[in-house]
Amino acid sequence: MGSLGEDISETKNTKPLGVCFLEYIKGTPLNFKTYQVIVLVLTFFGYASYHVTRKTTSIVKGVLDPETSQLGFTHWPTSHFLRRGHGAEQKPGIRSGWAPFDTSSGTAMLGEIDVAFLSAYSLGMYFAGHLGDRLDLRMLLTIGMIGTGLFTSLFGAGYWLNIHSFYYFLVVQVMAGLFQSTGWPSVVAVVGNWFGKSKRGLIMGIWNAHTSVGNISGSLIASALLKYGWGWSFAVPGLVIALVGLIVFLLLPVSPEAVEIEKEEDELLKSPEKDGTTEPLLVGKTDVREKAVGFMEAWRIPGVAPFALCLFFSKLVAYTFLYWLPFYISQTAIDGSYLSDSTAGTLSTLFDAGGVVGGILAGHISDRLNARALTAASFMYCAIPAIFFYRIYGSISLNWNIALMFITGMFVNGPYALITTAVSADLGTHSSLNGNSRALATVTAIIDGTGSAGAAIGPLLTGYISANSWSAVFTMLMVAALVAGLLLSQLVVAEVSAKIASARLRRAGDLPRSSMVEP
């Protein structure tokens, strides 16, 4: 690492202005637990705001191209503000759409914009992670959030400025994707800096609910503002994330070292002799200046490649449901009748609710078993029959649909949440790094960046496959879930073998009772 990087890294040890103000008002320094609460709250709402802005295009598509839902390509059904209800009048001016998306090729254009956004997001993730281990994460996150707010608002500005250039909207979405890519590596790295490994899965499983909270909030905000003009559906979420970004800049403590506070004892690394673990969490016991880990070096960390590839197929499944489930529900007869687009959109949020439960369960189970790969693979295998039963029996009745959708969301989003949070943080502090703490953002970016490529491909393929057969779409999802589980086979075998060997040693009395991993 050059001197520039070293100079930049030294600027990290500066308390945020908001923290200094709180300490001034309080009269005493903030304690460690208070900092942890601040970190969880700020990163939760910070990343939720990213998802609020990410959902707007899915909702507004029905206005830009009113025929989208009939053509079977859109990622989200026409909003309830647009659909003709029983005896309701179609709103004037909405049917014509917005040029250039109101033509016969409008649906394809919207699809291209989606792919461009997710591709920029996926590629930008790798660079963002590389920068995150070299720059102040608070500054990187603030710039990313304000930039996201700016370009989200610029997309909506096309409404008031009467812009009808496809390339304007394409470039704006590409730039929004690049700025959005700064979010995930940054927040995971910050949370990983403040929380030890013992309960990291459960904590991050609960914390990861920000994704569903953001998705649901974004859908509701964008839909509610459509009646005032689709530009507001972009401008307001853009303003929200920019304001949250300013709060992050003022208050977010990046790490205990940055605010000059020592970790509490239960957050420090326990030695292998004490807890029997072989993948210890880092501790700063060295005075040697840490160097940021290179991109290829991060790929060679044991477990990074299998989990990254697993997430590719896991996010392919999750994002296909995220973008297509409301449309699928509206196009499927449930108990002999079809639901309106608004009802289908509302109903689909139960998939996200199941995902919240799945993320918490996966995190808790992986903590109890101390087996991330085994937990993630088991959830992916369970997702296969869940997807199958939802396709076959989801149309029997509304109650069956709700129950099966919730269960499917739990098994699909459970491993997705686990891998993008606890697993990424674990691997970013792997023992092969010899205590180097400056790999969290890079590892997180590699794993989620690879997963985001699957997130782009899944919805795109579904757009074409669903035109012929929804059964083929669900078959694709089941195959992807199977492949995701199989990619972790080697790690699962290693975890199981280690536990069998440990159990044998305990029975033989070779290990003291204190060396057992607590259940």
CSV table of N, CA and C in Angstrom, one decimal, residues 15 48 74 113 220 237 277 381 385 429:
chain,number,residue,atom,x,y,z
A,15,LYS,N,-13.5,11.3,15.5
A,15,LYS,CA,-14.9,11.2,16.0
A,15,LYS,C,-15.8,12.0,15.1
A,48,ALA,N,-31.7,0.6,4.5
A,48,ALA,CA,-33.2,0.6,4.1
A,48,ALA,C,-33.5,1.7,3.1
A,74,THR,N,-42.6,-6.8,-17.3
A,74,THR,CA,-42.2,-5.9,-16.2
A,74,THR,C,-41.9,-6.7,-14.9
A,113,ILE,N,-32.9,-0.9,-19.1
A,113,ILE,CA,-32.5,0.0,-18.0
A,113,ILE,C,-32.3,-0.8,-16.7
A,220,LEU,N,-44.7,1.4,-1.0
A,220,LEU,CA,-45.8,2.2,-0.5
A,220,LEU,C,-45.6,3.7,-0.8
A,237,PRO,N,-38.1,9.8,-2.5
A,237,PRO,CA,-37.1,8.8,-2.0
A,237,PRO,C,-35.6,9.3,-2.1
A,277,THR,N,-12.5,-22.8,18.5
A,277,THR,CA,-12.7,-22.4,17.1
A,277,THR,C,-11.3,-22.3,16.4
A,381,TYR,N,-31.7,-26.1,0.1
A,381,TYR,CA,-32.4,-27.4,-0.2
A,381,TYR,C,-33.8,-27.4,0.2
A,385,PRO,N,-38.4,-27.7,-2.4
A,385,PRO,CA,-39.9,-28.2,-2.2
A,385,PRO,C,-40.8,-27.0,-1.9
A,429,THR,N,-12.8,-11.4,8.3
A,429,THR,CA,-11.9,-11.5,9.4
A,429,THR,C,-11.3,-12.9,9.6
